[in-house]
Amino acid sequence: MERMIPIDIEPKSVFKFFEEISRIPRETGNEKAISDWLVEFAKERNLYYVQDKKLNVLIRKEGTPGYEDHPGVIFQSHMDMVCEKTPESTHDFTKDPIQIVVEGDIITAKDTTLGGDDGIGMALTLALLDSHDIAHPPIEGLFTVDEELGLTGAEEFDATQLKGDYLINIDSDDDGVFVVGSAGGPTITAEIPVEHKAPSAGYKAYRAAVEKLKGGHSGEDIHRQRGNADKLLFRFLDALERCGEYELASVNGGTACNAIPRDAEAIIMLPAELEPEFKELAAKYDAIYKEEYKISDADVKVSFESVDADIDKVFTKETKDHVIDVGVFCENGIQRMSLELEGVVESSNNLGIVVTEEDKVLFSFCTRSFLESVYSTMVTNIDRLARSAGGRSYKEYDCLEWPYQSESHLRDLFVTNYEKLFDRPAKAIALHTGLECGMIGKNMGRKVDMISLGPECKDLHKPGEWLSISSTERYWKLFIEVLKNL
């Protein structure tokens, strides 16, 4: 099979596995193929393995001579990836391999997400399990499913069977930054019931849209203050209503709760004589958003255009008001900055998805905070807003917070060795994103020293996601050195 990554790129073993992983479909909810592949990997090497009903996989490797009785190390990563592509892409994530592109020090994918989150974590772990010349204590490779949509793989995995005293989560993406705490919070959906009526006679159909924002990860990128296409669309719809009466047929935006929406659109109907005013207002808001987001989203576009669509029903006015109210009034973005950790977002909320179904409109939120009391309040606020619109809310997924660790032998070892090996600074932080450490640590039922780290991998959850080759090589060398000293 033709290689996509040149064979001379170091570390060869890591990128060999990364390429193999990239050929296997692994969208969240479609992880059986990659899970079975991991089982075959273990069988071929006569390694102990467990594949549970959820399709999580645990692989064990004994310590090398002289390290057999050292405290064990758990390397943990997740199998699934966020699958997004450009509008013109014909890529089918259920069967097509990711088309890897190598440009200098960067690995990316053609027209899709790369899956470096968390394929590189898997590849690093597999290379360690496959190695024959690296000194190490007993190793456990834990590969979980469904991380990107609720951490349900980690939640349902029987973590009491883990033997290691150290847990290394390879799911962070800043070179030289080591995470020792993370935010938690559930994914919440607000369901607003829809009542329909026939469109008014003589009304034409139009598409109102906010598009071409950068998007990004709702935890790692929330501090970048990027525009949320869903929220900006509802602001525009509110402005249109103040300009003239129209009828709303549907509103849709975003693709994942944990991704900042890049595009959103509504189909509306109005009398043709209002078209010039609405187009003028669209041009006005296009200029407004370009000014407000000239640093973070310079390419944002607001459009309003007629469409050739056979619309046979629209929302009643009460339903339209309820839907726009929820979209306008819901909390979104940074809610509080941490008073304990300088420059760290403590709490945030992301309106990730809005979708119109036959009899309801769904608003899905990803709440995050280091404090259970704060994300619980966000959940309560969403519920109250939903009920005020005649609807309800419910929890989709949960993510436990991982309290900041002020003392950690594992952290000190990684920071010290990183600075010694590469003569560059390193730091330990708490991260405003959901990691599986909190869930796994709680389910283990005993104290374990944990850290989250990983090579440079950016623009996650969207086409253009990229991975640094040189950073990956640094982390491979770092793992070897740390394992030797544990």
CSV table of C-alpha atoms in Angstrom, one decimal, residues 17-18 21 79-80 86 96 110 190 192 257 331 375 379 393 403 447 462 468 481:
chain,number,residue,atom,x,y,z
A,17,PHE,CA,0.9,3.7,13.1
A,18,PHE,CA,-0.6,7.2,12.6
A,21,ILE,CA,-5.0,4.5,12.0
A,79,MET,CA,-10.1,6.3,19.2
A,80,ASP,CA,-12.8,8.6,17.7
A,86,THR,CA,-15.1,21.5,3.4
A,96,ASP,CA,-12.7,6.6,3.0
A,110,LYS,CA,-7.0,17.2,2.2
A,190,ALA,CA,-33.1,22.4,24.9
A,192,ILE,CA,-38.6,23.8,21.8
A,257,CYS,CA,-21.8,20.6,20.6
A,331,GLU,CA,-25.7,32.2,27.4
A,375,TYR,CA,-21.9,24.5,35.3
A,379,VAL,CA,-27.7,23.9,33.2
A,393,SER,CA,-34.2,20.4,28.5
A,403,PRO,CA,-9.5,19.2,40.1
A,447,LYS,CA,-5.5,7.9,44.1
A,462,LYS,CA,-12.4,21.6,11.5
A,468,SER,CA,3.7,19.2,13.9
A,481,GLU,CA,13.4,9.6,29.0
